[in-house]
Amino acid sequence: MDTFTAKQVTEIIQLDDAKMNLRTVRYYTQIGILPPLELVGNKRVYTKKHVQYLRAIITLSRTGETLAAIQEKLRNLSMEEIEKIGDQINLFNPERVLESETHQITEDVAITLSPRLSEEVKQKVIESVSMLLRGDRD
Amino acid sequence: MNIEYRLAKSMMENEEGLNHLWIRLAEVDQSEITDIQINVGMPEGIFRLPNLNHHNEDEAGTIVLAKTDDLMLEIYTTNQIACVDHAITVDIVFMDWQKHRCMQSVSIPIRVVLADEMETVEIDDEVVNRVTQLAIKQASNELDEFEVIGIRPKRLTLNNEYSFLEQKYRVDG
């Protein structure tokens, strides 16, 4: 099992969110937003589970949720589900949200397109996915 | 006026520490209090974010309330400071029910310790519950870098149904 100190966890999380800091990681641990630390020998340590929790918390906080609502949402989720939420962290990166366009193709499918794509490519992507979905329905 | 204050943590780290100070103002005998201005004096090396309740706060940090309410302050340390008891001073100027301008002050002790000594920290769950109900603000090292996160993605809804003419004339391959 990989174990980390609070400082190491902060450094890992800062790759996704440069504004996350050591004091917030410590605080979330102390007030029980994060699961209790693992005991290895006589030391309490962070594990990958805590990293996944933090990524999920940051992702949900970027959608405007309060910590209370986030706690409630994460309470009954499996680690796999928490990891899935955390994997969307970059979709809600403020810079990315401001620059990118999200196209809702159907109720079930949305595509986020970077401004680096030309208008022509964007249109082709939208049309291709739309056609694919129409094909599924037929 | 009654001034009640509580801290989320009984102590905080002298370096990279975070805590919340919850101040609750209440009238005595329901006598009306208005035009409240709050100034918070932070000890050297301990900083605070703009109040988490979104009460009006000017550039000088004076918080203005129309009537008694609660106030949540996020306080933090960045670089190492002395591990001693520090004090936050809170000066409150207000108009009492007789329209007299009054002032009350409180000095709130803050215990600052090494991170290794935090094992015995006591958490005030009621303060924490209140903190978690408020919108998250993210601390940064400089206040002018502060920004509220929580931007929802811009979305463009496309009508993905075939138009009447498409339905009528389309040729399936």
Short mmCIF file of N, CA, C and O in Angstrom, two decimals, chain A residues 14-133:
data_model
loop_
_atom_site.label_atom_id
_atom_site.label_comp_id
_atom_site.label_asym_id
_atom_site.label_seq_id
_atom_site.Cartn_x
_atom_site.Cartn_y
_atom_site.Cartn_z
N GLN A 14 -2.03 19.14 -6.00
CA GLN A 14 -1.72 20.41 -6.68
C GLN A 14 -1.50 20.23 -8.19
O GLN A 14 -1.60 21.20 -8.94
N LEU A 15 -1.24 19.01 -8.62
CA LEU A 15 -1.13 18.75 -10.07
C LEU A 15 -2.48 18.98 -10.74
O LEU A 15 -2.57 19.38 -11.89
N ASP A 16 -3.56 18.74 -9.99
CA ASP A 16 -4.91 18.95 -10.51
C ASP A 16 -5.45 20.33 -10.15
O ASP A 16 -6.26 20.90 -10.86
N ASP A 17 -5.06 20.82 -8.99
CA ASP A 17 -5.58 22.10 -8.51
C ASP A 17 -4.46 22.82 -7.76
O ASP A 17 -4.20 22.53 -6.58
N ALA A 18 -3.84 23.76 -8.46
CA ALA A 18 -2.67 24.44 -7.89
C ALA A 18 -3.02 25.22 -6.62
O ALA A 18 -2.13 25.56 -5.83
N LYS A 19 -4.30 25.52 -6.43
CA LYS A 19 -4.67 26.33 -5.26
C LYS A 19 -4.92 25.51 -4.01
O LYS A 19 -5.11 26.07 -2.93
N MET A 20 -4.95 24.19 -4.14
CA MET A 20 -5.11 23.36 -2.94
C MET A 20 -3.82 23.48 -2.13
O MET A 20 -2.73 23.52 -2.70
N ASN A 21 -3.96 23.59 -0.83
CA ASN A 21 -2.76 23.76 -0.01
C ASN A 21 -2.76 22.80 1.19
O ASN A 21 -3.77 22.16 1.49
N LEU A 22 -1.61 22.74 1.81
CA LEU A 22 -1.41 21.81 2.93
C LEU A 22 -2.40 22.07 4.05
O LEU A 22 -2.95 21.13 4.63
N ARG A 23 -2.67 23.33 4.35
CA ARG A 23 -3.56 23.60 5.49
C ARG A 23 -4.98 23.10 5.22
O ARG A 23 -5.67 22.66 6.14
N THR A 24 -5.42 23.16 3.97
CA THR A 24 -6.77 22.68 3.65
C THR A 24 -6.82 21.15 3.74
O THR A 24 -7.80 20.60 4.26
N VAL A 25 -5.76 20.49 3.28
CA VAL A 25 -5.71 19.02 3.39
C VAL A 25 -5.76 18.62 4.86
O VAL A 25 -6.54 17.74 5.26
N ARG A 26 -4.96 19.28 5.67
CA ARG A 26 -4.95 18.97 7.11
C ARG A 26 -6.32 19.23 7.73
O ARG A 26 -6.83 18.43 8.52
N TYR A 27 -6.91 20.36 7.36
CA TYR A 27 -8.19 20.76 7.95
C TYR A 27 -9.30 19.76 7.59
O TYR A 27 -10.08 19.35 8.44
N TYR A 28 -9.36 19.38 6.30
CA TYR A 28 -10.37 18.41 5.88
C TYR A 28 -10.20 17.09 6.64
O TYR A 28 -11.16 16.39 6.90
N THR A 29 -8.95 16.76 6.96
CA THR A 29 -8.69 15.54 7.73
C THR A 29 -9.20 15.72 9.16
O THR A 29 -9.89 14.85 9.70
N GLN A 30 -8.85 16.84 9.75
CA GLN A 30 -9.19 17.08 11.16
C GLN A 30 -10.71 17.15 11.39
O GLN A 30 -11.20 16.67 12.40
N ILE A 31 -11.42 17.74 10.45
CA ILE A 31 -12.86 17.91 10.68
C ILE A 31 -13.69 16.75 10.09
O ILE A 31 -14.91 16.79 10.12
N GLY A 32 -13.01 15.75 9.55
CA GLY A 32 -13.70 14.54 9.13
C GLY A 32 -14.32 14.59 7.75
O GLY A 32 -15.18 13.78 7.42
N ILE A 33 -13.89 15.53 6.92
CA ILE A 33 -14.36 15.55 5.53
C ILE A 33 -13.70 14.38 4.78
O ILE A 33 -14.31 13.75 3.93
N LEU A 34 -12.45 14.11 5.12
CA LEU A 34 -11.74 12.95 4.55
C LEU A 34 -11.90 11.76 5.49
O LEU A 34 -12.07 11.94 6.70
N PRO A 35 -11.81 10.54 4.97
CA PRO A 35 -11.88 9.36 5.84
C PRO A 35 -10.71 9.38 6.84
O PRO A 35 -9.69 10.00 6.56
N PRO A 36 -10.87 8.67 7.98
CA PRO A 36 -9.76 8.64 8.95
C PRO A 36 -8.47 8.11 8.30
O PRO A 36 -8.53 7.28 7.39
N LEU A 37 -7.35 8.60 8.78
CA LEU A 37 -6.06 8.17 8.22
C LEU A 37 -5.79 6.71 8.62
O LEU A 37 -6.32 6.22 9.61
N GLU A 38 -4.97 6.05 7.80
CA GLU A 38 -4.61 4.66 8.10
C GLU A 38 -3.48 4.66 9.12
O GLU A 38 -2.62 5.54 9.10
N LEU A 39 -3.50 3.65 9.98
CA LEU A 39 -2.44 3.53 10.97
C LEU A 39 -1.40 2.53 10.46
O LEU A 39 -1.71 1.36 10.25
N VAL A 40 -0.19 3.01 10.21
CA VAL A 40 0.90 2.13 9.78
C VAL A 40 1.98 2.25 10.85
O VAL A 40 2.58 3.30 11.00
N GLY A 41 2.22 1.14 11.56
CA GLY A 41 3.12 1.22 12.73
C GLY A 41 2.44 2.13 13.75
O GLY A 41 1.29 1.93 14.10
N ASN A 42 3.15 3.17 14.14
CA ASN A 42 2.50 4.10 15.08
C ASN A 42 2.23 5.44 14.40
O ASN A 42 2.04 6.46 15.06
N LYS A 43 2.26 5.42 13.06
CA LYS A 43 2.04 6.68 12.32
C LYS A 43 0.73 6.65 11.57
O LYS A 43 0.34 5.62 11.02
N ARG A 44 0.07 7.79 11.54
CA ARG A 44 -1.15 7.90 10.74
C ARG A 44 -0.76 8.45 9.38
O ARG A 44 -0.04 9.45 9.30
N VAL A 45 -1.20 7.77 8.33
CA VAL A 45 -0.76 8.14 6.98
C VAL A 45 -1.94 8.26 6.01
O VAL A 45 -3.02 7.71 6.24
N TYR A 46 -1.71 9.00 4.96
CA TYR A 46 -2.67 9.10 3.86
C TYR A 46 -2.39 7.99 2.86
O TYR A 46 -1.26 7.50 2.76
N THR A 47 -3.43 7.58 2.13
CA THR A 47 -3.26 6.57 1.08
C THR A 47 -3.90 7.11 -0.21
O THR A 47 -4.43 8.22 -0.22
N LYS A 48 -3.88 6.26 -1.24
CA LYS A 48 -4.50 6.67 -2.52
C LYS A 48 -5.99 7.00 -2.34
O LYS A 48 -6.54 7.81 -3.07
N LYS A 49 -6.60 6.30 -1.36
CA LYS A 49 -8.03 6.56 -1.10
C LYS A 49 -8.26 8.04 -0.76
O LYS A 49 -9.22 8.65 -1.24
N HIS A 50 -7.36 8.59 0.03
CA HIS A 50 -7.52 10.00 0.43
C HIS A 50 -7.31 10.93 -0.77
O HIS A 50 -7.97 11.96 -0.90
N VAL A 51 -6.39 10.54 -1.65
CA VAL A 51 -6.16 11.34 -2.86
C VAL A 51 -7.43 11.33 -3.71
O VAL A 51 -7.87 12.38 -4.21
N GLN A 52 -8.04 10.15 -3.86
CA GLN A 52 -9.26 10.06 -4.66
C GLN A 52 -10.39 10.88 -4.05
O GLN A 52 -11.15 11.54 -4.75
N TYR A 53 -10.51 10.82 -2.73
CA TYR A 53 -11.53 11.62 -2.04
C TYR A 53 -11.32 13.11 -2.31
O TYR A 53 -12.26 13.84 -2.62
N LEU A 54 -10.08 13.55 -2.20
CA LEU A 54 -9.79 14.98 -2.40
C LEU A 54 -10.12 15.41 -3.83
O LEU A 54 -10.69 16.48 -4.05
N ARG A 55 -9.78 14.56 -4.79
CA ARG A 55 -10.08 14.90 -6.20
C ARG A 55 -11.59 15.00 -6.40
O ARG A 55 -12.08 15.89 -7.09
N ALA A 56 -12.33 14.09 -5.78
CA ALA A 56 -13.80 14.12 -5.90
C ALA A 56 -14.35 15.37 -5.21
O ALA A 56 -15.27 16.03 -5.74
N ILE A 57 -13.81 15.71 -4.06
CA ILE A 57 -14.28 16.90 -3.33
C ILE A 57 -14.04 18.16 -4.16
O ILE A 57 -14.92 19.02 -4.29
N ILE A 58 -12.86 18.25 -4.75
CA ILE A 58 -12.54 19.44 -5.56
C ILE A 58 -13.47 19.51 -6.78
O ILE A 58 -14.01 20.56 -7.12
N THR A 59 -13.67 18.36 -7.42
CA THR A 59 -14.55 18.32 -8.60
C THR A 59 -15.95 18.82 -8.25
O THR A 59 -16.52 19.69 -8.92
N LEU A 60 -16.52 18.27 -7.16
CA LEU A 60 -17.88 18.67 -6.78
C LEU A 60 -17.93 20.11 -6.29
O LEU A 60 -18.90 20.82 -6.54
N SER A 61 -16.86 20.57 -5.65
CA SER A 61 -16.87 21.96 -5.16
C SER A 61 -16.86 22.93 -6.35
O SER A 61 -17.42 24.01 -6.27
N ARG A 62 -16.28 22.49 -7.47
CA ARG A 62 -16.26 23.35 -8.66
C ARG A 62 -17.64 23.47 -9.30
O ARG A 62 -17.85 24.32 -10.15
N THR A 63 -18.54 22.58 -8.93
CA THR A 63 -19.91 22.71 -9.46
C THR A 63 -20.76 23.58 -8.53
O THR A 63 -21.95 23.74 -8.76
N GLY A 64 -20.16 24.08 -7.47
CA GLY A 64 -20.86 25.00 -6.58
C GLY A 64 -21.46 24.34 -5.35
O GLY A 64 -22.17 24.98 -4.58
N GLU A 65 -21.16 23.05 -5.14
CA GLU A 65 -21.70 22.35 -3.98
C GLU A 65 -21.02 22.83 -2.69
O GLU A 65 -19.84 23.18 -2.70
N THR A 66 -21.77 22.82 -1.59
CA THR A 66 -21.15 23.11 -0.29
C THR A 66 -20.47 21.83 0.22
O THR A 66 -20.77 20.73 -0.26
N LEU A 67 -19.61 22.00 1.20
CA LEU A 67 -18.94 20.82 1.77
C LEU A 67 -19.95 19.85 2.39
O LEU A 67 -19.77 18.63 2.32
N ALA A 68 -21.02 20.41 2.99
CA ALA A 68 -22.04 19.55 3.59
C ALA A 68 -22.70 18.68 2.52
O ALA A 68 -22.90 17.48 2.71
N ALA A 69 -23.02 19.30 1.38
CA ALA A 69 -23.67 18.55 0.29
C ALA A 69 -22.70 17.51 -0.28
O ALA A 69 -23.10 16.39 -0.62
N ILE A 70 -21.43 17.89 -0.39
CA ILE A 70 -20.43 16.96 -0.92
C ILE A 70 -20.29 15.75 0.00
O ILE A 70 -20.28 14.60 -0.44
N GLN A 71 -20.21 16.03 1.30
CA GLN A 71 -20.10 14.95 2.28
C GLN A 71 -21.26 13.97 2.14
O GLN A 71 -21.09 12.76 2.15
N GLU A 72 -22.45 14.53 2.02
CA GLU A 72 -23.67 13.74 1.90
C GLU A 72 -23.63 12.87 0.64
O GLU A 72 -23.98 11.70 0.67
N LYS A 73 -23.18 13.50 -0.47
CA LYS A 73 -23.15 12.77 -1.76
C LYS A 73 -22.12 11.63 -1.73
O LYS A 73 -22.35 10.57 -2.30
N LEU A 74 -20.98 11.87 -1.08
CA LEU A 74 -19.91 10.87 -1.10
C LEU A 74 -20.14 9.74 -0.09
O LEU A 74 -19.55 8.67 -0.22
N ARG A 75 -21.01 10.03 0.89
CA ARG A 75 -21.17 9.12 2.04
C ARG A 75 -21.40 7.67 1.62
O ARG A 75 -20.75 6.77 2.12
N ASN A 76 -22.33 7.45 0.69
CA ASN A 76 -22.70 6.06 0.39
C ASN A 76 -22.11 5.55 -0.93
O ASN A 76 -22.56 4.55 -1.46
N LEU A 77 -21.12 6.26 -1.46
CA LEU A 77 -20.54 5.83 -2.73
C LEU A 77 -19.38 4.86 -2.51
O LEU A 77 -18.68 4.94 -1.50
N SER A 78 -19.20 3.97 -3.49
CA SER A 78 -18.05 3.06 -3.42
C SER A 78 -16.80 3.84 -3.84
O SER A 78 -16.90 4.91 -4.44
N MET A 79 -15.63 3.27 -3.56
CA MET A 79 -14.38 3.94 -3.96
C MET A 79 -14.32 4.10 -5.48
O MET A 79 -13.80 5.08 -5.99
N GLU A 80 -14.88 3.11 -6.19
CA GLU A 80 -14.87 3.17 -7.65
C GLU A 80 -15.66 4.40 -8.14
O GLU A 80 -15.22 5.13 -9.03
N GLU A 81 -16.81 4.62 -7.49
CA GLU A 81 -17.65 5.77 -7.88
C GLU A 81 -16.97 7.09 -7.51
O GLU A 81 -17.04 8.07 -8.27
N ILE A 82 -16.32 7.11 -6.37
CA ILE A 82 -15.61 8.33 -5.94
C ILE A 82 -14.47 8.64 -6.91
O ILE A 82 -14.24 9.78 -7.29
N GLU A 83 -13.79 7.57 -7.35
CA GLU A 83 -12.69 7.75 -8.30
C GLU A 83 -13.21 8.31 -9.62
O GLU A 83 -12.59 9.18 -10.23
N LYS A 84 -14.39 7.84 -10.05
CA LYS A 84 -14.99 8.32 -11.30
C LYS A 84 -15.29 9.82 -11.22
O LYS A 84 -15.10 10.56 -12.19
N ILE A 85 -15.79 10.24 -10.07
CA ILE A 85 -16.08 11.68 -9.90
C ILE A 85 -14.77 12.46 -9.99
O ILE A 85 -14.67 13.47 -10.68
N GLY A 86 -13.75 11.96 -9.29
CA GLY A 86 -12.45 12.64 -9.28
C GLY A 86 -11.83 12.72 -10.66
O GLY A 86 -11.14 13.69 -10.98
N ASP A 87 -12.10 11.72 -11.48
CA ASP A 87 -11.52 11.71 -12.83
C ASP A 87 -12.08 12.84 -13.72
O ASP A 87 -11.52 13.14 -14.77
N GLN A 88 -13.19 13.43 -13.27
CA GLN A 88 -13.77 14.54 -14.06
C GLN A 88 -13.24 15.90 -13.63
O GLN A 88 -13.74 16.93 -14.07
N ILE A 89 -12.23 15.88 -12.77
CA ILE A 89 -11.75 17.12 -12.17
C ILE A 89 -11.37 18.18 -13.22
O ILE A 89 -11.67 19.35 -13.04
N ASN A 90 -10.76 17.73 -14.30
CA ASN A 90 -10.31 18.71 -15.29
C ASN A 90 -11.44 19.29 -16.13
O ASN A 90 -11.29 20.36 -16.72
N LEU A 91 -12.56 18.57 -16.18
CA LEU A 91 -13.71 19.10 -16.93
C LEU A 91 -14.24 20.37 -16.27
O LEU A 91 -14.86 21.21 -16.91
N PHE A 92 -14.02 20.47 -14.95
CA PHE A 92 -14.54 21.61 -14.21
C PHE A 92 -13.44 22.59 -13.81
O PHE A 92 -13.61 23.40 -12.93
N ASN A 93 -12.30 22.46 -14.50
CA ASN A 93 -11.23 23.43 -14.28
C ASN A 93 -11.73 24.81 -14.76
O ASN A 93 -12.15 24.94 -15.90
N PRO A 94 -11.73 25.83 -13.89
CA PRO A 94 -12.32 27.12 -14.28
C PRO A 94 -11.80 27.66 -15.62
O PRO A 94 -12.57 28.15 -16.43
N GLU A 95 -10.48 27.53 -15.86
CA GLU A 95 -9.93 28.05 -17.13
C GLU A 95 -10.53 27.29 -18.31
O GLU A 95 -10.91 27.86 -19.31
N ARG A 96 -10.61 25.98 -18.12
CA ARG A 96 -11.14 25.15 -19.19
C ARG A 96 -12.62 25.47 -19.44
O ARG A 96 -13.07 25.53 -20.59
N VAL A 97 -13.36 25.65 -18.36
CA VAL A 97 -14.79 25.95 -18.49
C VAL A 97 -14.99 27.27 -19.24
O VAL A 97 -15.86 27.39 -20.09
N LEU A 98 -14.15 28.23 -18.93
CA LEU A 98 -14.29 29.54 -19.57
C LEU A 98 -13.95 29.48 -21.05
O LEU A 98 -14.56 30.16 -21.86
N GLU A 99 -12.96 28.65 -21.39
CA GLU A 99 -12.49 28.62 -22.77
C GLU A 99 -13.29 27.65 -23.65
O GLU A 99 -13.53 27.92 -24.81
N SER A 100 -13.66 26.52 -23.06
CA SER A 100 -14.24 25.45 -23.88
C SER A 100 -15.74 25.64 -24.09
O SER A 100 -16.38 26.41 -23.40
N GLU A 101 -16.24 24.91 -25.07
CA GLU A 101 -17.68 24.90 -25.33
C GLU A 101 -18.19 23.50 -25.04
O GLU A 101 -17.57 22.52 -25.45
N THR A 102 -19.30 23.40 -24.34
CA THR A 102 -19.90 22.09 -24.12
C THR A 102 -21.20 22.02 -24.93
O THR A 102 -22.05 22.90 -24.82
N HIS A 103 -21.27 21.03 -25.79
CA HIS A 103 -22.46 20.86 -26.63
C HIS A 103 -23.27 19.68 -26.10
O HIS A 103 -22.76 18.57 -25.98
N GLN A 104 -24.51 19.95 -25.79
CA GLN A 104 -25.40 18.89 -25.32
C GLN A 104 -26.01 18.26 -26.57
O GLN A 104 -26.83 18.88 -27.25
N ILE A 105 -25.59 17.04 -26.89
CA ILE A 105 -26.08 16.38 -28.11
C ILE A 105 -27.44 15.74 -27.85
O ILE A 105 -28.39 15.93 -28.61
N THR A 106 -27.50 14.95 -26.79
CA THR A 106 -28.78 14.40 -26.33
C THR A 106 -28.78 14.52 -24.82
O THR A 106 -27.82 15.02 -24.23
N GLU A 107 -29.85 14.00 -24.22
CA GLU A 107 -29.93 14.03 -22.76
C GLU A 107 -28.77 13.25 -22.14
O GLU A 107 -28.31 13.55 -21.06
N ASP A 108 -28.29 12.25 -22.89
CA ASP A 108 -27.26 11.36 -22.33
C ASP A 108 -25.85 11.72 -22.75
O ASP A 108 -24.89 11.21 -22.18
N VAL A 109 -25.70 12.53 -23.79
CA VAL A 109 -24.36 12.78 -24.32
C VAL A 109 -24.08 14.28 -24.46
O VAL A 109 -24.87 15.02 -25.04
N ALA A 110 -22.95 14.69 -23.88
CA ALA A 110 -22.48 16.07 -24.07
C ALA A 110 -21.01 16.00 -24.48
O ALA A 110 -20.28 15.11 -24.05
N ILE A 111 -20.62 16.93 -25.34
CA ILE A 111 -19.22 16.94 -25.79
C ILE A 111 -18.61 18.28 -25.41
O ILE A 111 -19.20 19.33 -25.67
N THR A 112 -17.42 18.23 -24.80
CA THR A 112 -16.70 19.47 -24.50
C THR A 112 -15.59 19.64 -25.52
O THR A 112 -14.79 18.73 -25.74
N LEU A 113 -15.58 20.80 -26.18
CA LEU A 113 -14.63 21.04 -27.26
C LEU A 113 -13.68 22.18 -26.90
O LEU A 113 -14.12 23.25 -26.45
N SER A 114 -12.42 21.93 -27.12
CA SER A 114 -11.40 22.93 -26.80
C SER A 114 -11.41 24.03 -27.87
O SER A 114 -11.72 23.77 -29.04
N PRO A 115 -11.04 25.25 -27.50
CA PRO A 115 -10.97 26.33 -28.50
C PRO A 115 -9.85 26.12 -29.51
O PRO A 115 -9.79 26.80 -30.52
N ARG A 116 -8.97 25.16 -29.22
CA ARG A 116 -7.87 24.90 -30.17
C ARG A 116 -8.39 24.24 -31.45
O ARG A 116 -7.74 24.26 -32.47
N LEU A 117 -9.57 23.63 -31.38
CA LEU A 117 -10.13 22.99 -32.58
C LEU A 117 -10.72 24.06 -33.51
O LEU A 117 -11.29 25.05 -33.05
N SER A 118 -10.58 23.82 -34.80
CA SER A 118 -11.18 24.76 -35.75
C SER A 118 -12.69 24.58 -35.75
O SER A 118 -13.20 23.52 -35.33
N GLU A 119 -13.40 25.59 -36.24
CA GLU A 119 -14.86 25.51 -36.30
C GLU A 119 -15.30 24.32 -37.15
O GLU A 119 -16.28 23.65 -36.85
N GLU A 120 -14.50 24.07 -38.22
CA GLU A 120 -14.85 22.97 -39.13
C GLU A 120 -14.77 21.62 -38.40
O GLU A 120 -15.68 20.78 -38.51
N VAL A 121 -13.69 21.44 -37.64
CA VAL A 121 -13.52 20.18 -36.90
C VAL A 121 -14.60 20.04 -35.84
O VAL A 121 -15.19 18.96 -35.66
N LYS A 122 -14.90 21.14 -35.15
CA LYS A 122 -15.94 21.09 -34.12
C LYS A 122 -17.25 20.61 -34.72
O LYS A 122 -17.94 19.75 -34.18
N GLN A 123 -17.59 21.20 -35.87
CA GLN A 123 -18.84 20.86 -36.53
C GLN A 123 -18.87 19.39 -36.92
O GLN A 123 -19.87 18.70 -36.75
N LYS A 124 -17.71 18.90 -37.43
CA LYS A 124 -17.63 17.50 -37.85
C LYS A 124 -17.82 16.56 -36.66
O LYS A 124 -18.49 15.53 -36.77
N VAL A 125 -17.19 16.93 -35.54
CA VAL A 125 -17.31 16.09 -34.34
C VAL A 125 -18.76 16.03 -33.90
O VAL A 125 -19.31 14.94 -33.63
N ILE A 126 -19.41 17.18 -33.87
CA ILE A 126 -20.81 17.23 -33.44
C ILE A 126 -21.69 16.40 -34.38
O ILE A 126 -22.52 15.60 -33.95
N GLU A 127 -21.46 16.59 -35.68
CA GLU A 127 -22.28 15.86 -36.66
C GLU A 127 -22.05 14.36 -36.57
O GLU A 127 -22.99 13.56 -36.63
N SER A 128 -20.77 13.97 -36.40
CA SER A 128 -20.45 12.54 -36.33
C SER A 128 -21.12 11.89 -35.14
O SER A 128 -21.73 10.82 -35.25
N VAL A 129 -21.01 12.56 -33.99
CA VAL A 129 -21.61 11.98 -32.78
C VAL A 129 -23.13 11.96 -32.91
O VAL A 129 -23.79 10.99 -32.53
N SER A 130 -23.67 13.01 -33.49
CA SER A 130 -25.12 13.07 -33.68
C SER A 130 -25.59 11.92 -34.56
O SER A 130 -26.58 11.24 -34.26
N MET A 131 -24.84 11.70 -35.65
CA MET A 131 -25.20 10.61 -36.57
C MET A 131 -25.12 9.26 -35.88
O MET A 131 -25.98 8.41 -36.03
N LEU A 132 -24.05 9.09 -35.10
CA LEU A 132 -23.86 7.84 -34.37
C LEU A 132 -25.05 7.58 -33.45
O LEU A 132 -25.58 6.46 -33.39
N LEU A 133 -25.48 8.62 -32.77
CA LEU A 133 -26.59 8.45 -31.82
C LEU A 133 -27.90 8.19 -32.55
O LEU A 133 -28.73 7.42 -32.09
#
